[in-house]
Amino acid sequence: MHPATAPHRHLVLVGHGMVGQRFLETFHEQAGPGWRVTVLAEEPRPAYDRVHLTSWFSGTTDEELAMCTPEFIAEHGIDLRLGEPATAIDRERREVTTSAGRTLRYDALVLATGSYPFVPPVPGHDADGCHVYRTLDDLAAIKAEAATARTGAVVGGGLLGLEAAGALRALGVRTHVVEFAPRLMALQVDDAGGHLLRRKIEELGVTVHTGAGTEAISAGPDGRVRSMALSDGTELDVDLVVFSAGVRPRDQLARACGLPVGARGGIVVDAACRTEDPHILAIGECAQAADGRVYGLVAPGYAMAETAARQLVAQEGEFTGGDTSTKLKLLGVDVASFGDAHGTTDGALDVVYANSRAGIYKKLVVGSDGRLLGGVLVGDTDDYATLRPLLAGAPLAVPPERLLLPAAAGAGGPAPLPDEAVVCSCHNVSKAVVRQAVADGNTSVPQVKKCTKAGTGCGSCEKLLGTIVSEELAARGVATDRGLCEHFTHTRAELYEIIRVKGITEFSRLIDEHGSGEGCQICKPAVASILAGLANGHILDGEQAALQDTNDHFLANIQRGGSYSVVPRIPGGEITPEGLITIGEIARDFGLYTKITGGQRIDMFGARVDDLPRIWRRLVDAGFESGHAYGKSLRTVKSCVGETWCRYGVQDSVGLAVELELRYRGLRSPHKIKAAVSGCARECAEAQSKDFGVIATAEGWNLYVGGNGGTSPRHADLLAADLDRPTLIRTIDRFLMFYIRTADRLERTAPWVARLDGGLDRLRDVIMNDSLGICADLDELMRRHIAAYEDEWAATLADPDRLRRFVSFVNAPGVPDPAVRFTPERGQIRPVRVAGPRLEVRA
Amino acid sequence: MMPADEIRVAHEIQLAHDGAWHTVCRYGDLLPGRGVAVLLRGEQVALFRDRAGELYAVQNYDPFGGAYVLSRGLTGSRGDVPVVFSPMYKQAFDLRTGVCLDEETAPDGTPARLLVWPVRVAPPATR
Ligand code: SRM
Ligand SMILES: Cc1cc2nc3c(=O)[nH]c(=O)nc-3n(C[C@H](O)[C@H](O)[C@H](O)COP(=O)(O)OP(=O)(O)OC[C@H]3O[C@@H](n4cnc5c(N)ncnc54)[C@H](O)[C@@H]3O)c2cc1C
Ligand code: SF4
Ligand code: FES
């Protein structure tokens, strides 16, 4: 809070979107305490990241999308009025009226009201089931609708339309895209690119209609959309429609108070972002910039926000035109365009590389002076981040075709970027600024992102950012340390390769040849897991026994007081009445506490070490196996009841869950692996919160990967849709083996996927397109795992040597540990904490 | 296994307690890098053998976990110090002195230090 000293000037910001928020940030960086700020916001929540809106469907939360913290609002004493839009401006009196009927006097008024989605006025456009795609509330409405919808249509085949189509598809809705222009993304790509794009979109299972307008939408007797008529005579049966036919600037407030607006809308502003009224500025999508354009992208909006803030504080700064580069964030289709993509500049020349077999189309537009003017990339956008910063820089140092050819062919690697090249166009951060940030001690990408803001907009520059940061670190001689622990300088993945390639089967040999010291609680279990993962026999045999964490050592989880818990495997959560009775009888006979776990099985607690073999003897005799609750390995594959019983189910989810659990049981891995299978999109098995999750569709199975609950919950991402069963299983096999081979110790699949260079796309390339040529290896490793599987408990019971350790005391084998004690609670036992020996320190 | 080890397999391990040596098990009962629990006149002792054949004995009670479990921890080294890691919350204890290397005091306020027992491979003459 600022003390009320000088008479404060009052700034009113209308609209708390992305650009409004950026304005506030720049304004507060620059302005002293002389201002009081009020923000009128129409939406019920503070500014959030609209650019990544679609990721909300794949689990990004409202919190993660938020761009403004309560601390920011409090720190700057901002009066933020959520859900209270401005309704009128009185320029004479310099007052704004709000929907709550209040009037606010302003010294400066900044309009950042954004755009509204254009809905073509076709008959039926307002039927139930028709939506737009702009706000979090819109997405929530679409998601709710999609739960019961079968077929949807997206009107508009531009950037947003395709994003929306991808989202509908992932929600399990059969999807059509209807585009008036003869090609998709008409604004960004050219004909050849559009053609390839269409093919790729259709491969995703989306039906594309180009050159077709929407004539009418008809509703059924319940008022809900039932069908849609296209201008080419097609009739589509749809029960969900999303309009994404472009946006229009929200300039009504300005129009109503007599401010000039452009011919196609947009509040007219000059290079200083001022309107005709010196007290009123306009920024972002609601404004028509000094170059006569209305920009529908965030980067120019940010530049305007910064200009307006500087104008208010110091009367300096200009915005004359912005970058319109875009990259599509649609699952599975890579499209990017930047600069003068259509080659409209005088004397511009095209250089094209097309490979229709690989589905790649790339075009660069080069000026007569040899400067790069723009380009289009379809199917492979890896070069987007490196090409865009070269825009309108010095004439290219290498022939343009070198920039287009696949890396291997075009020897010499990527063209080195000059220092002034803009790496991040969302935040206008140059390579020099990134290098400086590293020089200042920011040694990781997250740190650099935090201090420069680069990479925190659309995210498309993140990969390039990573490259520059590592190059800079390497140039400064800073080594990045990912060593396992004090005994090994290798990462887990490196140790895995060493062990595999050298055929090492003993920890002693590994640490003597590749490490130092005696090992510790970090490297020993990690190595044990690698050895077990490479199917090296029973984990309690030979030297391996000495490496296991106590849980693996006794094939049970240690609990409070030193007793152990017993978890038999119950694949898919399916269990017979006899099975239930057996578990009940055993628990009763050994006095164990029983509980249904969060993993759809039954845990028995309170077993003494000595009792474990006897308890397991009975379980094994009744057909149960180890549930590996103690290992870093597959835990459970949860299921919903599925099509067999559930009236909504479309596939046998229990059957698949059982099959998967039996296939991967006992698979040792860097961290635990959890999975689930749901019988339909209602997702009762919570498959999207698992390391791998499968959701049934009418056509097959959707595979999600990289989810987890726990400390940092994360929703899984859709890896592939509508797979048949053999393809599904093969893909999961490879996913797991690739993970086991390359992840760090205690790294679950989510952070591992995020760390993969190229993320989900890369993963898809490696395990579905075999881009590294290792799939045969991965398949073989899984085959070996399955062939070598044996129930660890049955094998232990069969071997007196392994059984010898299950005693409380080496010198008194029959004596149970007197320190393990229990007391009754709610009809069962609970452990009691016991005191230790009195400490009298001996010399 | 080294030849010296083979000779020792049948040898007895002894702990000193109340002024006398007590035989608790045979050398061959011990797995390099792991421990066993010993019940010694009502007291619980955790007995370990490292890869080089060195023996250590400390109290079995884990002051942090509040349970008699240290014999089930993994052994290893921290720098040059031979250690056992609690199987409950993973603190490291110096096997030679019993001193905890991660915390100074136990949750009950006492110094985080384990009792240690003298341990030896019984000379053949005593058998
Ligand atoms: C028994 C159970 C709680 C219950 O009574 O329901 C349980 C108990 C334990 N969980 Fe859990 N978790 C249990 C379900 C879950 C679930 C729910 C699920 O699996 O659907 C989760 C969230 C889902 C997830 O993991 O993504 C869960 C997230 C964790 C985590 C956090 C993992 C993370 O990535 O952040 C830990 C800690 C860890 O593994 O490092 C953990 C660790 C543990 C440990 C191993 C802690 C420990 O070291 O003692 C507990 C072992 C108990 C035992 O001896 O059996 N448990 N735990 C559940 C056993 C399920 C089973 O049948 O195997
Ligand atoms: C799904 C999606 C994906 C996108 N992807 C990209 C991309 O990849 N790259 C890119 O550059 N851009 C992208 N965009 C566009 C980008 O989101 C916009 O350019 C950016 O949000 C514009 O910011 P703004 O603040 O001008 O408008 P907005 O973010 O729309 O904010 C305007 C705010 O003003 C409020 N408002 C309106 N009228 C009033 C009033 N009278 N009183 C008070 N408040 C009012 C609105 O409710 C809204 O909250 C995408 C947009 C969407 C919807
Ligand atoms: S997820 Fe399974 S249980 Fe839930 S509704 Fe669908 S089929 Fe039924
Ligand atoms: S270019 Fe968008 S975040 Fe960097």
Coordinates of C-alpha atoms in Angstrom, one line a residue, chain A residues 360-599:
Chain A
I360 CA 7.3 -32.6 -44.9
Y361 CA 6.9 -29.3 -46.7
K362 CA 9.2 -26.3 -46.1
K363 CA 9.4 -23.1 -47.9
L364 CA 11.6 -20.1 -47.3
V365 CA 11.0 -16.7 -48.8
V366 CA 14.2 -14.8 -49.5
G367 CA 14.5 -11.2 -50.7
S368 CA 16.5 -10.1 -53.7
D369 CA 19.2 -8.9 -51.4
G370 CA 19.5 -12.3 -49.8
R371 CA 17.7 -11.5 -46.5
L372 CA 15.3 -14.1 -45.1
L373 CA 11.7 -12.6 -45.3
G374 CA 9.6 -15.5 -44.1
G375 CA 8.6 -19.1 -44.5
V376 CA 6.2 -21.9 -44.0
L377 CA 7.0 -25.2 -42.3
V378 CA 4.6 -28.2 -42.3
G379 CA 5.4 -31.6 -40.9
D380 CA 8.7 -30.6 -39.4
T381 CA 9.0 -27.4 -37.5
D382 CA 12.2 -28.1 -35.7
D383 CA 13.9 -25.2 -37.5
Y384 CA 11.2 -22.7 -36.6
A385 CA 12.9 -21.4 -33.6
T386 CA 16.3 -21.0 -35.3
L387 CA 14.9 -19.5 -38.6
R388 CA 12.5 -16.9 -37.1
P389 CA 15.3 -14.9 -35.4
L390 CA 17.1 -14.6 -38.8
L391 CA 14.1 -12.7 -40.2
A392 CA 15.1 -9.4 -41.8
G393 CA 18.6 -9.6 -40.3
A394 CA 21.7 -9.5 -42.3
P395 CA 21.7 -11.4 -45.7
L396 CA 21.9 -15.1 -45.0
A397 CA 25.4 -16.4 -44.4
V398 CA 24.6 -19.8 -46.0
P399 CA 22.6 -20.7 -49.1
P400 CA 18.9 -20.9 -48.1
E401 CA 18.6 -24.5 -49.3
R402 CA 21.1 -25.4 -46.6
L403 CA 18.7 -24.1 -44.1
L404 CA 15.9 -26.3 -45.4
L405 CA 17.6 -29.7 -45.9
P406 CA 17.3 -32.3 -43.2
A407 CA 20.3 -31.9 -40.8
A408 CA 22.2 -34.9 -42.1
A409 CA 22.1 -33.7 -45.8
G410 CA 22.9 -30.1 -45.1
A411 CA 26.2 -30.7 -43.3
G412 CA 27.4 -28.0 -41.1
G413 CA 24.6 -27.9 -38.5
P414 CA 22.3 -24.9 -37.9
A415 CA 23.5 -21.5 -38.9
P416 CA 25.0 -19.7 -36.0
L417 CA 22.7 -17.0 -34.6
P418 CA 24.0 -13.4 -34.3
D419 CA 23.7 -11.8 -30.9
E420 CA 21.0 -9.4 -31.8
A421 CA 18.7 -12.2 -33.2
V422 CA 15.4 -12.3 -31.4
V423 CA 15.2 -15.7 -29.8
C424 CA 11.8 -15.2 -28.1
S425 CA 9.5 -13.1 -30.1
C426 CA 6.7 -13.1 -27.5
H427 CA 8.9 -11.2 -25.1
N428 CA 11.3 -9.7 -27.6
V429 CA 14.3 -11.3 -26.0
S430 CA 17.5 -11.4 -28.0
K431 CA 20.3 -14.0 -27.9
A432 CA 22.6 -11.4 -26.2
V433 CA 20.1 -11.0 -23.4
V434 CA 19.9 -14.8 -22.9
R435 CA 23.7 -15.1 -22.9
Q436 CA 24.0 -12.3 -20.4
A437 CA 21.5 -14.0 -18.1
V438 CA 23.7 -17.1 -18.2
A439 CA 26.8 -15.0 -17.5
D440 CA 24.9 -13.6 -14.5
G441 CA 24.7 -17.0 -13.0
N442 CA 21.4 -18.4 -14.3
T443 CA 22.6 -21.9 -15.3
S444 CA 19.4 -23.7 -16.1
V445 CA 16.6 -23.0 -18.6
P446 CA 14.0 -22.5 -15.8
Q447 CA 16.2 -19.8 -14.2
V448 CA 16.8 -18.1 -17.5
K449 CA 13.1 -18.2 -18.3
K450 CA 12.4 -16.6 -14.9
C451 CA 14.8 -13.8 -15.3
T452 CA 14.4 -12.9 -19.0
K453 CA 10.8 -14.1 -19.5
A454 CA 11.9 -15.7 -22.7
G455 CA 10.0 -18.9 -23.4
T456 CA 7.1 -18.0 -21.1
G457 CA 4.8 -16.9 -23.9
C458 CA 3.8 -19.4 -26.6
G459 CA 6.7 -21.6 -25.6
S460 CA 7.9 -22.2 -29.2
C461 CA 11.4 -20.8 -28.5
E462 CA 12.0 -23.1 -25.5
K463 CA 14.1 -25.6 -27.4
L464 CA 16.3 -22.9 -28.9
L465 CA 16.6 -21.4 -25.5
G466 CA 17.9 -24.7 -24.2
T467 CA 20.4 -24.9 -26.9
I468 CA 21.7 -21.4 -26.3
V469 CA 21.9 -22.0 -22.6
S470 CA 23.9 -25.2 -22.9
E471 CA 26.2 -23.7 -25.6
E472 CA 26.8 -20.8 -23.3
L473 CA 27.5 -23.0 -20.3
A474 CA 29.8 -25.1 -22.3
A475 CA 31.6 -22.0 -23.6
R476 CA 32.0 -20.9 -20.0
G477 CA 33.4 -24.3 -19.0
V478 CA 30.5 -25.0 -16.6
A479 CA 29.7 -28.7 -16.5
T480 CA 26.1 -29.7 -15.7
D481 CA 26.1 -32.3 -13.0
R482 CA 23.6 -35.1 -13.3
G483 CA 25.7 -37.7 -11.5
L484 CA 23.8 -40.2 -9.4
C485 CA 25.5 -39.7 -6.1
E486 CA 28.9 -39.3 -4.5
H487 CA 29.9 -42.8 -5.7
F488 CA 29.1 -42.4 -9.4
T489 CA 29.5 -39.5 -11.7
H490 CA 27.2 -41.2 -14.2
T491 CA 23.5 -40.7 -14.6
R492 CA 21.2 -43.6 -14.1
A493 CA 20.7 -43.8 -17.9
E494 CA 24.5 -44.0 -18.4
L495 CA 24.9 -46.7 -15.8
Y496 CA 22.1 -48.6 -17.5
E497 CA 24.0 -48.5 -20.8
I498 CA 27.3 -49.5 -19.1
I499 CA 25.7 -52.4 -17.4
R500 CA 23.8 -53.5 -20.5
V501 CA 26.7 -53.2 -22.9
K502 CA 29.4 -54.7 -20.6
G503 CA 27.0 -57.3 -19.4
I504 CA 27.8 -56.5 -15.7
T505 CA 25.8 -58.5 -13.2
E506 CA 27.4 -57.4 -9.9
F507 CA 27.5 -54.2 -8.1
S508 CA 31.1 -54.8 -6.8
R509 CA 32.4 -54.9 -10.4
L510 CA 30.4 -51.8 -11.4
I511 CA 31.6 -49.7 -8.5
D512 CA 35.1 -50.9 -8.7
E513 CA 35.3 -50.2 -12.4
H514 CA 33.1 -47.2 -12.8
G515 CA 32.6 -45.7 -9.3
S516 CA 34.3 -45.1 -6.0
G517 CA 33.7 -46.0 -2.3
E518 CA 31.2 -48.5 -1.0
G519 CA 28.0 -47.1 -2.4
C520 CA 25.0 -45.8 -0.6
Q521 CA 21.2 -45.9 -0.2
I522 CA 20.9 -44.0 -3.5
C523 CA 23.2 -45.9 -5.9
K524 CA 22.7 -49.4 -4.5
P525 CA 18.9 -49.7 -5.0
A526 CA 19.2 -47.8 -8.3
V527 CA 21.7 -50.3 -9.6
A528 CA 19.7 -53.2 -8.2
S529 CA 16.7 -52.0 -10.2
I530 CA 18.8 -51.8 -13.4
L531 CA 20.1 -55.3 -12.8
A532 CA 16.6 -56.6 -12.2
G533 CA 15.3 -54.7 -15.2
L534 CA 17.8 -56.5 -17.4
A535 CA 16.3 -59.8 -16.2
N536 CA 19.2 -60.9 -14.1
G537 CA 17.4 -63.4 -12.0
H538 CA 15.8 -63.3 -8.5
I539 CA 16.5 -60.1 -6.6
L540 CA 17.4 -61.9 -3.5
D541 CA 20.2 -63.9 -5.1
G542 CA 23.9 -63.4 -4.8
E543 CA 25.2 -59.9 -4.5
Q544 CA 21.9 -58.4 -5.6
A545 CA 20.5 -59.2 -2.2
A546 CA 22.8 -56.8 -0.6
L547 CA 21.6 -53.9 -2.7
Q548 CA 17.9 -53.9 -2.2
D549 CA 16.3 -51.3 -0.1
T550 CA 14.8 -52.9 3.0
N551 CA 11.4 -53.2 1.3
D552 CA 12.8 -55.3 -1.5
H553 CA 15.0 -57.2 0.9
F554 CA 12.0 -58.6 2.6
L555 CA 9.6 -58.4 -0.3
A556 CA 7.3 -56.3 1.8
N557 CA 7.0 -52.6 2.9
I558 CA 8.4 -51.6 6.2
Q559 CA 5.9 -49.7 8.4
R560 CA 5.8 -47.8 11.6
G561 CA 7.2 -49.8 14.5
G562 CA 9.2 -52.1 12.1
S563 CA 6.4 -54.4 11.0
Y564 CA 5.7 -55.1 7.4
S565 CA 2.7 -54.9 5.1
V566 CA 1.6 -57.6 2.6
V567 CA 0.0 -56.7 -0.7
P568 CA -1.0 -59.5 -3.1
R569 CA -1.5 -58.6 -6.7
I570 CA -5.1 -58.3 -7.7
P571 CA -4.9 -57.6 -11.4
G572 CA -7.2 -54.9 -12.6
G573 CA -8.9 -54.9 -9.2
E574 CA -10.8 -58.0 -10.2
I575 CA -11.2 -60.6 -7.4
T576 CA -13.3 -63.6 -6.8
P577 CA -15.4 -64.2 -3.7
E578 CA -13.0 -67.0 -2.8
G579 CA -10.1 -64.7 -3.2
L580 CA -11.7 -62.2 -0.8
I581 CA -12.4 -64.9 1.7
T582 CA -8.8 -66.3 1.5
I583 CA -7.4 -62.8 2.2
G584 CA -9.9 -62.3 5.0
E585 CA -9.0 -65.6 6.6
I586 CA -5.3 -65.1 6.4
A587 CA -5.6 -61.6 7.9
R588 CA -7.8 -63.0 10.7
D589 CA -5.4 -65.8 11.4
F590 CA -2.3 -63.7 11.6
G591 CA -4.1 -60.8 13.4
L592 CA -3.4 -58.3 10.5
Y593 CA -5.0 -54.9 9.9
T594 CA -6.7 -54.8 6.5
K595 CA -7.5 -51.9 4.3
I596 CA -8.6 -51.4 0.7
T597 CA -5.8 -49.3 -0.9
G598 CA -6.1 -46.4 -3.3
G599 CA -4.7 -48.9 -5.9

